[in-house]
Amino acid sequence: MHYNNLITNSFVVCSILLFSVPQSFNQNVGPTVKMTNGQVWPKPVLQHIYDEYLTFEPENFHFNITGYSCDDLQDAFKRYNSMLFLKATKAFKQNTSLSTDLIIGKMEVLNVQMTNPCENYPSLNMDEKYEIKINNSSGLLLASSIWGILRGLETFSQLIYLGTDGSTFVIRRTSIVDYPKFRHRGFLLDTSRHYFPIESITKTLDAMSYSKMNVFHWHIVDDQSFPYQSSAFPNLSERGAFGKSAIYTKDDVKRVIEHAKLRGIRVIPEFDTPGHSLSWGLGGIPGLLTECSDPNQFGPIDPTVEENYNFIRTLFSEVSELFQDNYLHLGGDEVDNSCWFTNKKVQNFMHRNNIKNVVELKDYYFANIFNITRSLKTVPIVWEEIFDDNIHLDPNAVVHVWKDYYDYSILSKYLNYIKYGADWSNFYRCDPTSEVGDNSLFLGGEACMWGEFVDETNLLPRTWPRTSAVAEVLWSYTLNETEAKYRIEEHVCRMRRRGIPAQPANGPSYCHY
């Protein structure tokens, strides 16, 4: 999707104020918002916290498997072992101290009990529920699936924090029962307006896992470029990408999918048609795009050419096999119909087939596309315009909403609109629950980062912690903005500690690691 009036910065005028501060004027000293210690993001469904603490000797702590195991679980242990006990790199002090009377022992082991074998790939209906109990010298993480275990390990890692001396790690005695409110909690990345190195994408997946998001919506191609390297049609990327170094090979895609899977994240690709496909026309597919009245201009994919559906079938077959997920985003938004009006061949086709207008022509196009996705046993996702135009949808189709709420849909919140100041709360207030209630057909939502003015230099700080706000809205059953601002302050520092350059959440602040 594209917006001509994209707002990139509304902070236009700056004033310089010179004044003296009286001695008694001290309410602005220190951070604007003081961060919490060992609080979880997103907020769990049920949590009981006790005023008792355990410390760690990192070299003596270990995970202990008491149920099923698999390679993915072992990988998660290694990953979290490297994150649990990151030492502070800066000297710091806190205004609060922990009484030794409240320390009840040392945390030595987390028993991890997975009651079912690992699944190969995450899905829409994956079970992400988990329970945690932290007692005297041990703890228990219980879940029925690997996905619940992954969510629980993230929560466990967030319960641990550095004590007042900057070197001692502490955890409070606590019990948690947790599971998500919505099944689809996604992040869209547009890699067509700017090419993102694989390392930027994997860093994004890491950050998503820190907020328990579970869908990476990869808007991989668009008008500006076609970076996906197709085996069947190599000229699509050879001619349609920004350059030879701006291509995603099959190995690149597999690397992203594997990185995501290990973090319980699905990868859903989007190949937007019939519009947003100008870069496709460079791939040498005869008659793919509609010729406009100006011979140097082309419009959407030509729906009257039968060979175009054979091409799309071959391409989508390859894509569906590579990406593994049962869902495929077909786009369908913002189709410029003007070339369909002016192309005599298209108009003659419409007359011969009693197609009265371009909306009916679009309906004809998607009837063919839905036949393709059904044959591939792939569930289609389409942008809201397809629904608004009364296109006959596949019975299983999901509507991706960015204007209104519908049954069996996904709601988007766009991150590319930015303003000066603490704007994470704007996304936190976008709670669909009041509109959809307990409608089980409503799948969830996404934070969308369109790429006109975003590349690898500003992706992560512009995305986080704003996407974390969306993540809590989609996971947590209780939302409290006033309470959340203290936890998100800690979450920003936590992400920075893990190598994610999240921008400040609430104003002046300081991360002591």
Coordinates of C-alpha atoms in Angstrom, one line a residue, residues 18 45 135 150 162 179 212 261-263 313 317 340 374 410-411 432 460:
L18 CA 16.2 30.9 28.1
V45 CA -3.3 -12.7 32.2
N135 CA 9.5 -21.0 44.5
L150 CA 8.9 -20.1 24.1
L162 CA 19.9 -6.6 38.1
Y179 CA -2.1 -16.9 27.1
K212 CA 5.5 -12.2 22.0
K261 CA 10.1 -20.6 13.5
L262 CA 12.6 -20.9 16.4
R263 CA 10.9 -17.9 18.0
R313 CA -0.3 -20.3 -10.6
S317 CA 2.9 -22.7 -6.2
W340 CA -8.5 -1.0 -18.1
R374 CA -7.8 -23.4 -3.5
I410 CA -7.1 -8.7 10.8
L411 CA -6.8 -5.1 11.9
P432 CA -10.2 -3.7 18.8
L460 CA 14.5 -0.7 14.5

